[in-house]
PDB file of C-alpha atoms in Angstrom:
ATOM      1  CA  UNK W   1     -38.527  -6.508  36.138  1.00  0.00           C
ATOM      2  CA  UNK W   2     -41.716  -7.066  33.374  1.00  0.00           C
ATOM      3  CA  UNK W   3     -40.804  -5.002  30.861  1.00  0.00           C
ATOM      4  CA  UNK W   4     -37.456  -6.127  31.023  1.00  0.00           C
ATOM      5  CA  UNK W   5     -38.366  -9.948  30.307  1.00  0.00           C
ATOM      6  CA  UNK W   6     -41.116  -8.262  27.815  1.00  0.00           C
ATOM      7  CA  UNK W   7     -37.799  -7.127  26.105  1.00  0.00           C
ATOM      8  CA  UNK W   8     -35.718 -10.216  26.356  1.00  0.00           C
ATOM      9  CA  UNK W   9     -38.622 -11.951  24.870  1.00  0.00           C
ATOM     10  CA  UNK W  10     -39.624  -9.914  22.577  1.00  0.00           C
ATOM     11  CA  UNK W  11     -35.980  -9.387  20.956  1.00  0.00           C
ATOM     12  CA  UNK W  12     -35.602 -12.393  19.686  1.00  0.00           C
ATOM     13  CA  UNK W  13     -38.742 -12.458  17.794  1.00  0.00           C
ATOM     14  CA  UNK W  14     -37.920  -8.608  15.350  1.00  0.00           C
ATOM     15  CA  UNK W  15     -35.759 -10.602  13.184  1.00  0.00           C
ATOM     16  CA  UNK W  16     -38.223 -13.180  11.964  1.00  0.00           C
ATOM     17  CA  UNK W  17     -40.626 -10.503  11.691  1.00  0.00           C
ATOM     18  CA  UNK W  18     -38.408  -7.482  10.248  1.00  0.00           C
ATOM     19  CA  UNK W  19     -38.097 -10.289   6.959  1.00  0.00           C
ATOM     20  CA  UNK W  20     -41.674 -10.786   6.977  1.00  0.00           C
ATOM     21  CA  UNK W  21     -42.183  -7.688   7.449  1.00  0.00           C
ATOM     22  CA  UNK W  22     -39.815  -6.200   4.267  1.00  0.00           C
ATOM     23  CA  UNK W  23     -40.865  -9.408   1.992  1.00  0.00           C
ATOM     24  CA  UNK W  24     -44.753  -9.145   2.581  1.00  0.00           C
ATOM     25  CA  UNK W  25     -44.932 -13.305   2.426  1.00  0.00           C
ATOM     26  CA  UNK W  26     -44.218 -15.667   5.630  1.00  0.00           C
ATOM     27  CA  UNK W  27     -43.274 -17.964   3.490  1.00  0.00           C
ATOM     28  CA  UNK W  28     -40.254 -15.604   2.459  1.00  0.00           C
ATOM     29  CA  UNK W  29     -38.768 -14.566   5.309  1.00  0.00           C
ATOM     30  CA  UNK W  30     -38.753 -18.004   6.674  1.00  0.00           C
ATOM     31  CA  UNK W  31     -36.543 -18.734   3.383  1.00  0.00           C
ATOM     32  CA  UNK W  32     -34.312 -16.394   4.974  1.00  0.00           C
ATOM     33  CA  UNK W  33     -33.899 -16.834   8.145  1.00  0.00           C
ATOM     34  CA  UNK W  34     -33.705 -20.328   8.348  1.00  0.00           C
ATOM     35  CA  UNK W  35     -37.555 -21.339   9.425  1.00  0.00           C
ATOM     36  CA  UNK W  36     -40.414 -22.960   7.335  1.00  0.00           C
ATOM     37  CA  UNK W  37     -43.717 -21.107   6.907  1.00  0.00           C
ATOM     38  CA  UNK W  38     -46.052 -22.609   9.683  1.00  0.00           C
ATOM     39  CA  UNK W  39     -43.217 -21.499  12.282  1.00  0.00           C
ATOM     40  CA  UNK W  40     -42.406 -18.167  11.186  1.00  0.00           C
ATOM     41  CA  UNK W  41     -46.630 -17.971  11.322  1.00  0.00           C
ATOM     42  CA  UNK W  42     -46.048 -19.145  14.524  1.00  0.00           C
ATOM     43  CA  UNK W  43     -43.838 -16.396  15.818  1.00  0.00           C
ATOM     44  CA  UNK W  44     -45.401 -13.300  14.086  1.00  0.00           C
ATOM     45  CA  UNK W  45     -48.836 -14.417  16.224  1.00  0.00           C
ATOM     46  CA  UNK W  46     -46.362 -15.153  19.827  1.00  0.00           C
ATOM     47  CA  UNK W  47     -45.216 -11.233  19.121  1.00  0.00           C
ATOM     48  CA  UNK W  48     -48.549  -9.303  18.578  1.00  0.00           C
ATOM     49  CA  UNK W  49     -49.978 -11.614  20.930  1.00  0.00           C
ATOM     50  CA  UNK W  50     -46.872 -10.552  23.853  1.00  0.00           C
ATOM     51  CA  UNK W  51     -47.347  -6.162  22.788  1.00  0.00           C
ATOM     52  CA  UNK W  52     -51.175  -6.886  23.012  1.00  0.00           C
ATOM     53  CA  UNK W  53     -52.266  -5.682  18.744  1.00  0.00           C
ATOM     54  CA  UNK W  54     -52.245  -7.177  15.231  1.00  0.00           C
ATOM     55  CA  UNK W  55     -48.890  -5.704  13.623  1.00  0.00           C
ATOM     56  CA  UNK W  56     -49.527  -8.235  10.116  1.00  0.00           C
ATOM     57  CA  UNK W  57     -53.123  -7.431   8.366  1.00  0.00           C
ATOM     58  CA  UNK W  58     -53.703 -11.889   6.689  1.00  0.00           C
ATOM     59  CA  UNK W  59     -56.015 -11.988   3.697  1.00  0.00           C
ATOM     60  CA  UNK W  60     -55.670 -15.079   1.110  1.00  0.00           C
ATOM     61  CA  UNK W  61     -52.534 -15.720   0.386  1.00  0.00           C
ATOM     62  CA  UNK W  62     -51.191 -11.837   1.059  1.00  0.00           C
ATOM     63  CA  UNK W  63     -50.267  -9.796   4.496  1.00  0.00           C
ATOM     64  CA  UNK W  64     -50.516  -6.074   4.968  1.00  0.00           C
ATOM     65  CA  UNK W  65     -48.915  -4.147   8.010  1.00  0.00           C
ATOM     66  CA  UNK W  66     -51.276  -2.975  10.091  1.00  0.00           C
ATOM     67  CA  UNK W  67     -50.489   0.831  11.578  1.00  0.00           C
ATOM     68  CA  UNK W  68     -49.191  -0.600  14.863  1.00  0.00           C
ATOM     69  CA  UNK W  69     -46.869  -2.793  11.824  1.00  0.00           C
ATOM     70  CA  UNK W  70     -45.188  -0.137  10.203  1.00  0.00           C
ATOM     71  CA  UNK W  71     -44.151   1.734  13.016  1.00  0.00           C
ATOM     72  CA  UNK W  72     -42.504  -0.957  14.675  1.00  0.00           C
ATOM     73  CA  UNK W  73     -40.539  -1.673  10.813  1.00  0.00           C
ATOM     74  CA  UNK W  74     -40.113   1.615  11.151  1.00  0.00           C
ATOM     75  CA  UNK W  75     -38.023   2.035  14.774  1.00  0.00           C
ATOM     76  CA  UNK W  76     -36.452  -1.423  13.825  1.00  0.00           C
ATOM     77  CA  UNK W  77     -35.333  -0.051  11.042  1.00  0.00           C
ATOM     78  CA  UNK W  78     -33.915   3.038  12.096  1.00  0.00           C
ATOM     79  CA  UNK W  79     -32.026   0.598  15.566  1.00  0.00           C
ATOM     80  CA  UNK W  80     -30.602  -1.956  12.900  1.00  0.00           C
ATOM     81  CA  UNK W  81     -29.121   0.945  10.724  1.00  0.00           C
ATOM     82  CA  UNK W  82     -27.565   3.060  14.088  1.00  0.00           C
ATOM     83  CA  UNK W  83     -26.393  -1.253  14.791  1.00  0.00           C
ATOM     84  CA  UNK W  84     -24.721  -1.456  11.632  1.00  0.00           C
ATOM     85  CA  UNK W  85     -22.993   2.522  11.433  1.00  0.00           C
ATOM     86  CA  UNK W  86     -21.111   1.789  15.299  1.00  0.00           C
ATOM     87  CA  UNK W  87     -20.385  -1.708  14.212  1.00  0.00           C
ATOM     88  CA  UNK W  88     -18.637  -0.215  10.265  1.00  0.00           C
ATOM     89  CA  UNK W  89     -16.942   2.152  13.483  1.00  0.00           C
ATOM     90  CA  UNK W  90     -15.377  -0.236  15.186  1.00  0.00           C
ATOM     91  CA  UNK W  91     -14.521  -2.485  13.057  1.00  0.00           C
ATOM     92  CA  UNK W  92     -12.335   0.030  10.669  1.00  0.00           C
ATOM     93  CA  UNK W  93     -11.299   0.454  14.355  1.00  0.00           C
ATOM     94  CA  UNK W  94      -9.457  -1.610  14.819  1.00  0.00           C
ATOM     95  CA  UNK W  95      -8.413  -2.417  10.680  1.00  0.00           C
ATOM     96  CA  UNK W  96      -5.847  -1.124  12.003  1.00  0.00           C
ATOM     97  CA  UNK W  97      -3.194  -1.670   8.640  1.00  0.00           C
ATOM     98  CA  UNK W  98      -1.802   0.001   6.503  1.00  0.00           C
ATOM     99  CA  UNK W  99      -0.572  -0.850   2.176  1.00  0.00           C
ATOM    100  CA  UNK W 100       2.237   0.735   1.576  1.00  0.00           C
ATOM    101  CA  UNK W 101       3.595   0.831  -1.662  1.00  0.00           C
ATOM    102  CA  UNK W 102       6.853   1.397  -3.629  1.00  0.00           C
ATOM    103  CA  UNK W 103       8.917  -0.433  -6.757  1.00  0.00           C
ATOM    104  CA  UNK W 104      10.821  -4.092  -5.406  1.00  0.00           C
ATOM    105  CA  UNK W 105      14.448  -1.725  -5.342  1.00  0.00           C
ATOM    106  CA  UNK W 106      12.683   0.800  -2.762  1.00  0.00           C
ATOM    107  CA  UNK W 107      11.121  -2.030  -1.058  1.00  0.00           C
ATOM    108  CA  UNK W 108      14.377  -5.350  -0.883  1.00  0.00           C
ATOM    109  CA  UNK W 109      17.099  -2.583  -0.220  1.00  0.00           C
ATOM    110  CA  UNK W 110      15.087   1.364   1.491  1.00  0.00           C
ATOM    111  CA  UNK W 111      12.971  -0.710   3.511  1.00  0.00           C
ATOM    112  CA  UNK W 112      12.903  -4.210   3.832  1.00  0.00           C
ATOM    113  CA  UNK W 113      17.113  -3.768   5.822  1.00  0.00           C
ATOM    114  CA  UNK W 114      14.836  -1.844   8.488  1.00  0.00           C
ATOM    115  CA  UNK W 115      12.010  -3.516   9.354  1.00  0.00           C
ATOM    116  CA  UNK W 116      12.186  -2.244  12.817  1.00  0.00           C
ATOM    117  CA  UNK W 117      12.422   1.069  12.065  1.00  0.00           C
ATOM    118  CA  UNK W 118       9.960   1.221   9.159  1.00  0.00           C
ATOM    119  CA  UNK W 119       7.655   0.191  11.777  1.00  0.00           C
ATOM    120  CA  UNK W 120       8.393   2.855  13.995  1.00  0.00           C
ATOM    121  CA  UNK W 121       7.143   5.434  11.828  1.00  0.00           C
ATOM    122  CA  UNK W 122       3.281   3.452  12.153  1.00  0.00           C
ATOM    123  CA  UNK W 123       2.829   2.867  15.596  1.00  0.00           C
ATOM    124  CA  UNK W 124       0.104   0.403  16.833  1.00  0.00           C
ATOM    125  CA  UNK W 125      -0.647   0.416  13.051  1.00  0.00           C
ATOM    126  CA  UNK W 126       0.393  -2.834  10.637  1.00  0.00           C
ATOM    127  CA  UNK W 127       2.126  -2.774   7.376  1.00  0.00           C
ATOM    128  CA  UNK W 128       1.103  -4.447   4.180  1.00  0.00           C
ATOM    129  CA  UNK W 129       4.356  -3.780   2.118  1.00  0.00           C
ATOM    130  CA  UNK W 130       3.469  -4.703  -1.801  1.00  0.00           C
ATOM    131  CA  UNK W 131       5.734  -4.252  -4.033  1.00  0.00           C
ATOM    132  CA  UNK W 132       4.691  -2.718  -7.662  1.00  0.00           C
ATOM    133  CA  UNK W 133       7.791  -1.982 -10.221  1.00  0.00           C
ATOM    134  CA  UNK W 134       8.783  -0.329 -12.654  1.00  0.00           C
ATOM    135  CA  UNK W 135       7.120   3.505 -10.240  1.00  0.00           C
ATOM    136  CA  UNK W 136       6.502   1.504  -6.830  1.00  0.00           C
ATOM    137  CA  UNK W 137       1.624   3.091  -7.565  1.00  0.00           C
ATOM    138  CA  UNK W 138      -0.352  -0.219  -6.988  1.00  0.00           C
ATOM    139  CA  UNK W 139      -2.861   0.514  -8.843  1.00  0.00           C
ATOM    140  CA  UNK W 140      -6.059  -0.708  -7.978  1.00  0.00           C
ATOM    141  CA  UNK W 141      -6.110   2.472  -5.576  1.00  0.00           C
ATOM    142  CA  UNK W 142      -6.098   0.572  -2.379  1.00  0.00           C
ATOM    143  CA  UNK W 143      -3.058   1.610  -0.938  1.00  0.00           C
ATOM    144  CA  UNK W 144      -2.524   4.102   1.461  1.00  0.00           C
ATOM    145  CA  UNK W 145       1.171   5.022   1.188  1.00  0.00           C
ATOM    146  CA  UNK W 146       3.317   4.995  -2.080  1.00  0.00           C
ATOM    147  CA  UNK W 147       7.037   5.745  -2.404  1.00  0.00           C
ATOM    148  CA  UNK W 148       7.960   6.163  -5.284  1.00  0.00           C
ATOM    149  CA  UNK W 149      10.809   8.233  -8.048  1.00  0.00           C
ATOM    150  CA  UNK W 150      10.288  10.477  -9.776  1.00  0.00           C
ATOM    151  CA  UNK W 151       6.446  12.317  -9.579  1.00  0.00           C
ATOM    152  CA  UNK W 152       3.620   9.382  -9.407  1.00  0.00           C
ATOM    153  CA  UNK W 153       1.928   9.306 -13.424  1.00  0.00           C
ATOM    154  CA  UNK W 154      -1.555   7.908 -11.632  1.00  0.00           C
ATOM    155  CA  UNK W 155      -4.414  11.006 -11.594  1.00  0.00           C
ATOM    156  CA  UNK W 156      -5.481  11.430  -7.829  1.00  0.00           C
ATOM    157  CA  UNK W 157      -2.638  11.935  -5.433  1.00  0.00           C
ATOM    158  CA  UNK W 158      -1.364  14.496  -3.427  1.00  0.00           C
ATOM    159  CA  UNK W 159       2.407  14.152  -3.662  1.00  0.00           C
ATOM    160  CA  UNK W 160       5.156  15.941  -1.597  1.00  0.00           C
ATOM    161  CA  UNK W 161       8.648  15.407  -2.646  1.00  0.00           C
ATOM    162  CA  UNK W 162      11.808  14.317  -0.742  1.00  0.00           C
ATOM    163  CA  UNK W 163      15.318  14.201  -1.947  1.00  0.00           C
ATOM    164  CA  UNK W 164      17.238  12.735  -5.713  1.00  0.00           C
ATOM    165  CA  UNK W 165      19.827  10.315  -6.006  1.00  0.00           C
ATOM    166  CA  UNK W 166      23.328   9.477  -6.581  1.00  0.00           C
ATOM    167  CA  UNK W 167      24.172   8.279  -9.339  1.00  0.00           C
ATOM    168  CA  UNK W 168      27.781   6.187 -10.372  1.00  0.00           C
ATOM    169  CA  UNK W 169      28.893   2.441 -10.917  1.00  0.00           C
ATOM    170  CA  UNK W 170      29.202   0.165  -7.631  1.00  0.00           C
ATOM    171  CA  UNK W 171      30.234  -3.427  -8.026  1.00  0.00           C
ATOM    172  CA  UNK W 172      31.901  -6.219  -5.862  1.00  0.00           C
ATOM    173  CA  UNK W 173      34.813  -6.034  -4.098  1.00  0.00           C
ATOM    174  CA  UNK W 174      36.102  -9.049  -6.353  1.00  0.00           C
ATOM    175  CA  UNK W 175      35.366  -7.947  -9.847  1.00  0.00           C
ATOM    176  CA  UNK W 176      36.853  -4.884  -8.893  1.00  0.00           C
ATOM    177  CA  UNK W 177      40.277  -7.049  -7.413  1.00  0.00           C
ATOM    178  CA  UNK W 178      39.499  -8.525 -10.975  1.00  0.00           C
ATOM    179  CA  UNK W 179      39.096  -6.383 -12.945  1.00  0.00           C
ATOM    180  CA  UNK W 180      40.247  -2.535 -11.745  1.00  0.00           C
ATOM    181  CA  UNK W 181      41.657  -0.815 -10.858  1.00  0.00           C
ATOM    182  CA  UNK W 182      39.855   1.583 -13.026  1.00  0.00           C
ATOM    183  CA  UNK W 183      41.899   4.845 -13.941  1.00  0.00           C
ATOM    184  CA  UNK W 184      39.234   7.147 -15.624  1.00  0.00           C
ATOM    185  CA  UNK W 185      35.910   7.078 -16.774  1.00  0.00           C
ATOM    186  CA  UNK W 186      36.774   6.210 -20.228  1.00  0.00           C
ATOM    187  CA  UNK W 187      37.732   2.224 -18.231  1.00  0.00           C
ATOM    188  CA  UNK W 188      34.302   1.292 -17.888  1.00  0.00           C
ATOM    189  CA  UNK W 189      34.018   0.845 -21.797  1.00  0.00           C
ATOM    190  CA  UNK W 190      36.067  -2.284 -20.828  1.00  0.00           C
ATOM    191  CA  UNK W 191      33.902  -3.889 -18.551  1.00  0.00           C
ATOM    192  CA  UNK W 192      31.023  -5.676 -17.940  1.00  0.00           C
ATOM    193  CA  UNK W 193      28.259  -3.804 -17.408  1.00  0.00           C
ATOM    194  CA  UNK W 194      24.722  -4.268 -15.936  1.00  0.00           C
ATOM    195  CA  UNK W 195      21.898  -2.750 -16.985  1.00  0.00           C
ATOM    196  CA  UNK W 196      17.932  -2.739 -16.191  1.00  0.00           C
ATOM    197  CA  UNK W 197      15.850  -2.010 -19.137  1.00  0.00           C
ATOM    198  CA  UNK W 198      13.760   1.718 -18.488  1.00  0.00           C
ATOM    199  CA  UNK W 199      10.501   1.341 -17.456  1.00  0.00           C
ATOM    200  CA  UNK W 200       9.785   4.967 -17.095  1.00  0.00           C
ATOM    201  CA  UNK W 201      11.550   8.386 -17.746  1.00  0.00           C
ATOM    202  CA  UNK W 202      12.917   8.506 -14.789  1.00  0.00           C
ATOM    203  CA  UNK W 203      15.131   6.075 -14.871  1.00  0.00           C
ATOM    204  CA  UNK W 204      19.245   6.849 -15.580  1.00  0.00           C
ATOM    205  CA  UNK W 205      20.358   3.948 -17.470  1.00  0.00           C
ATOM    206  CA  UNK W 206      24.503   3.978 -18.933  1.00  0.00           C
ATOM    207  CA  UNK W 207      23.733   5.336 -21.747  1.00  0.00           C
ATOM    208  CA  UNK W 208      22.920   8.732 -20.057  1.00  0.00           C
ATOM    209  CA  UNK W 209      24.844   8.767 -17.564  1.00  0.00           C
ATOM    210  CA  UNK W 210      27.810   8.673 -19.870  1.00  0.00           C
ATOM    211  CA  UNK W 211      27.387  11.269 -21.160  1.00  0.00           C
ATOM    212  CA  UNK W 212      27.562  13.349 -19.121  1.00  0.00           C
ATOM    213  CA  UNK W 213      31.175  12.769 -18.408  1.00  0.00           C
ATOM    214  CA  UNK W 214      31.482  12.752 -22.551  1.00  0.00           C
ATOM    215  CA  UNK W 215      31.431   9.131 -23.776  1.00  0.00           C
ATOM    216  CA  UNK W 216      29.462   7.152 -25.806  1.00  0.00           C
ATOM    217  CA  UNK W 217      28.970   3.034 -25.776  1.00  0.00           C
ATOM    218  CA  UNK W 218      31.245   1.658 -28.756  1.00  0.00           C
ATOM    219  CA  UNK W 219      28.104  -0.290 -30.280  1.00  0.00           C
ATOM    220  CA  UNK W 220      29.681  -3.997 -30.751  1.00  0.00           C
ATOM    221  CA  UNK W 221      29.435  -3.084 -26.977  1.00  0.00           C
ATOM    222  CA  UNK W 222      26.782  -6.104 -25.399  1.00  0.00           C
ATOM    223  CA  UNK W 223      25.925  -4.785 -22.080  1.00  0.00           C
ATOM    224  CA  UNK W 224      23.634  -7.484 -19.832  1.00  0.00           C
ATOM    225  CA  UNK W 225      20.221  -6.746 -19.020  1.00  0.00           C
ATOM    226  CA  UNK W 226      17.641  -7.395 -16.909  1.00  0.00           C
ATOM    227  CA  UNK W 227      14.228  -6.486 -16.691  1.00  0.00           C
ATOM    228  CA  UNK W 228      14.453  -4.768 -13.119  1.00  0.00           C
ATOM    229  CA  UNK W 229      16.896  -3.657 -10.708  1.00  0.00           C
ATOM    230  CA  UNK W 230      17.120  -6.039  -7.648  1.00  0.00           C
ATOM    231  CA  UNK W 231      18.344  -8.686 -10.598  1.00  0.00           C
ATOM    232  CA  UNK W 232      21.150  -6.206 -11.972  1.00  0.00           C
ATOM    233  CA  UNK W 233      21.683  -6.162  -8.185  1.00  0.00           C
ATOM    234  CA  UNK W 234      22.000  -8.786  -7.449  1.00  0.00           C
ATOM    235  CA  UNK W 235      24.507  -9.788 -10.500  1.00  0.00           C
ATOM    236  CA  UNK W 236      27.114  -6.652  -9.145  1.00  0.00           C
ATOM    237  CA  UNK W 237      26.671  -8.552  -5.280  1.00  0.00           C
ATOM    238  CA  UNK W 238      27.900 -12.518  -7.364  1.00  0.00           C
ATOM    239  CA  UNK W 239      30.695  -9.529  -8.653  1.00  0.00           C
ATOM    240  CA  UNK W 240      29.582 -10.421 -12.994  1.00  0.00           C
ATOM    241  CA  UNK W 241      29.960  -7.255 -13.767  1.00  0.00           C
ATOM    242  CA  UNK W 242      29.755  -2.689 -13.071  1.00  0.00           C
ATOM    243  CA  UNK W 243      25.836  -1.887 -12.611  1.00  0.00           C
ATOM    244  CA  UNK W 244      24.807   1.860 -11.923  1.00  0.00           C
ATOM    245  CA  UNK W 245      24.569   2.337  -9.196  1.00  0.00           C
ATOM    246  CA  UNK W 246      21.338   4.378  -6.811  1.00  0.00           C
ATOM    247  CA  UNK W 247      23.179   5.105  -3.314  1.00  0.00           C
ATOM    248  CA  UNK W 248      20.633   6.149  -1.549  1.00  0.00           C
ATOM    249  CA  UNK W 249      18.704   2.610  -2.254  1.00  0.00           C
ATOM    250  CA  UNK W 250      22.450   0.885  -1.750  1.00  0.00           C
ATOM    251  CA  UNK W 251      23.725   2.106   1.227  1.00  0.00           C
ATOM    252  CA  UNK W 252      23.297  -0.659   3.710  1.00  0.00           C
ATOM    253  CA  UNK W 253      25.491  -2.849   0.815  1.00  0.00           C
ATOM    254  CA  UNK W 254      28.656   0.138   0.967  1.00  0.00           C
ATOM    255  CA  UNK W 255      28.089   0.951   4.605  1.00  0.00           C
ATOM    256  CA  UNK W 256      28.996  -3.316   4.702  1.00  0.00           C
ATOM    257  CA  UNK W 257      31.951  -3.577   2.062  1.00  0.00           C
ATOM    258  CA  UNK W 258      29.492  -6.313  -0.254  1.00  0.00           C
ATOM    259  CA  UNK W 259      29.605  -2.949  -2.970  1.00  0.00           C
ATOM    260  CA  UNK W 260      32.179  -0.504  -3.416  1.00  0.00           C
ATOM    261  CA  UNK W 261      32.754   2.392  -6.039  1.00  0.00           C
ATOM    262  CA  UNK W 262      35.714   2.834  -7.854  1.00  0.00           C
ATOM    263  CA  UNK W 263      35.095   5.708  -9.279  1.00  0.00           C
ATOM    264  CA  UNK W 264      34.732   9.358  -7.889  1.00  0.00           C
ATOM    265  CA  UNK W 265      31.993  10.526 -10.311  1.00  0.00           C
ATOM    266  CA  UNK W 266      28.909  10.623 -10.273  1.00  0.00           C
ATOM    267  CA  UNK W 267      25.275  12.170 -11.149  1.00  0.00           C
ATOM    268  CA  UNK W 268      22.791  13.514  -9.515  1.00  0.00           C
ATOM    269  CA  UNK W 269      18.763  12.812 -10.467  1.00  0.00           C
ATOM    270  CA  UNK W 270      16.937  15.402 -11.844  1.00  0.00           C
ATOM    271  CA  UNK W 271      13.964  13.882 -10.580  1.00  0.00           C
ATOM    272  CA  UNK W 272      13.765  13.172  -6.866  1.00  0.00           C
ATOM    273  CA  UNK W 273      12.134   9.942  -4.948  1.00  0.00           C
ATOM    274  CA  UNK W 274       8.421  10.922  -3.645  1.00  0.00           C
ATOM    275  CA  UNK W 275       5.807  10.311  -0.759  1.00  0.00           C
ATOM    276  CA  UNK W 276       2.039  10.088  -2.314  1.00  0.00           C
ATOM    277  CA  UNK W 277      -1.264   9.308  -1.324  1.00  0.00           C
ATOM    278  CA  UNK W 278      -4.551   9.485  -2.425  1.00  0.00           C
ATOM    279  CA  UNK W 279      -5.982  12.731  -2.065  1.00  0.00           C
ATOM    280  CA  UNK W 280      -9.868  12.463  -1.796  1.00  0.00           C
ATOM    281  CA  UNK W 281      -8.351  10.163   1.463  1.00  0.00           C
ATOM    282  CA  UNK W 282      -7.459  11.594   4.665  1.00  0.00           C
ATOM    283  CA  UNK W 283      -4.701   9.676   5.824  1.00  0.00           C
ATOM    284  CA  UNK W 284      -5.258   8.602  10.074  1.00  0.00           C
ATOM    285  CA  UNK W 285      -1.998   8.060  10.282  1.00  0.00           C
ATOM    286  CA  UNK W 286       0.960  10.522  10.936  1.00  0.00           C
ATOM    287  CA  UNK W 287       3.320  11.026   7.279  1.00  0.00           C
ATOM    288  CA  UNK W 288       5.241  13.482   8.875  1.00  0.00           C
ATOM    289  CA  UNK W 289       6.813   9.738  10.741  1.00  0.00           C
ATOM    290  CA  UNK W 290       7.789   8.416   7.629  1.00  0.00           C
ATOM    291  CA  UNK W 291       8.997  11.451   6.062  1.00  0.00           C
ATOM    292  CA  UNK W 292      10.960  12.000   8.882  1.00  0.00           C
ATOM    293  CA  UNK W 293      12.879   9.269   9.069  1.00  0.00           C
ATOM    294  CA  UNK W 294      13.597   8.354   5.119  1.00  0.00           C
ATOM    295  CA  UNK W 295      14.695  12.082   5.221  1.00  0.00           C
ATOM    296  CA  UNK W 296      17.023  11.255   7.689  1.00  0.00           C
ATOM    297  CA  UNK W 297      18.098   7.784   7.447  1.00  0.00           C
ATOM    298  CA  UNK W 298      18.532   8.065   3.432  1.00  0.00           C
ATOM    299  CA  UNK W 299      18.944  12.025   2.590  1.00  0.00           C
ATOM    300  CA  UNK W 300      21.420  13.063   3.570  1.00  0.00           C
ATOM    301  CA  UNK W 301      25.390  12.856   3.074  1.00  0.00           C
ATOM    302  CA  UNK W 302      27.287   9.162   0.910  1.00  0.00           C
ATOM    303  CA  UNK W 303      30.862   8.936   2.895  1.00  0.00           C
ATOM    304  CA  UNK W 304      32.655   8.564  -0.401  1.00  0.00           C
ATOM    305  CA  UNK W 305      30.159  11.675  -1.801  1.00  0.00           C
ATOM    306  CA  UNK W 306      29.580  15.830  -1.296  1.00  0.00           C
ATOM    307  CA  UNK W 307      26.464  16.737   1.026  1.00  0.00           C
ATOM    308  CA  UNK W 308      23.221  16.475  -0.708  1.00  0.00           C
ATOM    309  CA  UNK W 309      21.053  16.953   1.402  1.00  0.00           C
ATOM    310  CA  UNK W 310      17.222  16.975   0.280  1.00  0.00           C
ATOM    311  CA  UNK W 311      17.104  20.802  -1.219  1.00  0.00           C
ATOM    312  CA  UNK W 312      13.222  19.993   0.464  1.00  0.00           C
ATOM    313  CA  UNK W 313      13.780  19.733   3.527  1.00  0.00           C
TER     314      UNK W 313
END
């Protein structure tokens, strides 16, 4: 019982001792722990009295550690280091957040409409979604996992390919009723074409898509452009024209009938979607759950188009 009482009485004095031993100054130690120089001196005298031996050799305006002081400082520093390590481990265990990065379009059209399913891919974890255009990788390096289209340009990432996309014209039912039907691809040249400005080599635009069907945009054709795909599709939903539909992203709108595909022609992308994560940091969650969900939800057949399952499954 006496040893426990002694420990409790001594324990409160140890932080002040460590500060005084580190600074070799009662004055500087007092500034750090919020005590006066005289209060620090009294506490150290109390500690020495309880231990029965001096911890500091005192000279004129100068102190130094005795052998007992050095022994106590070493033990206290070791214990403090172990406590800090334990605290860091506990904080790390408590920090259950996963930073998931993707493009604005992927976030808006693929992930946000199915948040409940997304959460099931990361059980027990908080998800923080970051959107970053054009490719979907937030560049600070604080991302745990990224969903991109096209292999990431950033170095130091481990990547896993998923599936290609299918490109075909899409429009609102109201637009088609007013301006249709479209009997063949050439009919697009008489429509208001909505496009996203290409910001990455993986992006396929109207010119590239039409060339697959031996067509070129007329020189006097002036389509309506946007700097991101989300706004392009919002204009399309509002009946403002025809957009080039990335069907993996737009499945929810096609299923609900908010968008329709007026033509059977399509193009399969050469690039594919990827999962990416820092190569120097082993994920502490199961990437496979997210991969399986993406492949099941978005990598399979699309109604009205040939079955194009992931070639990497």
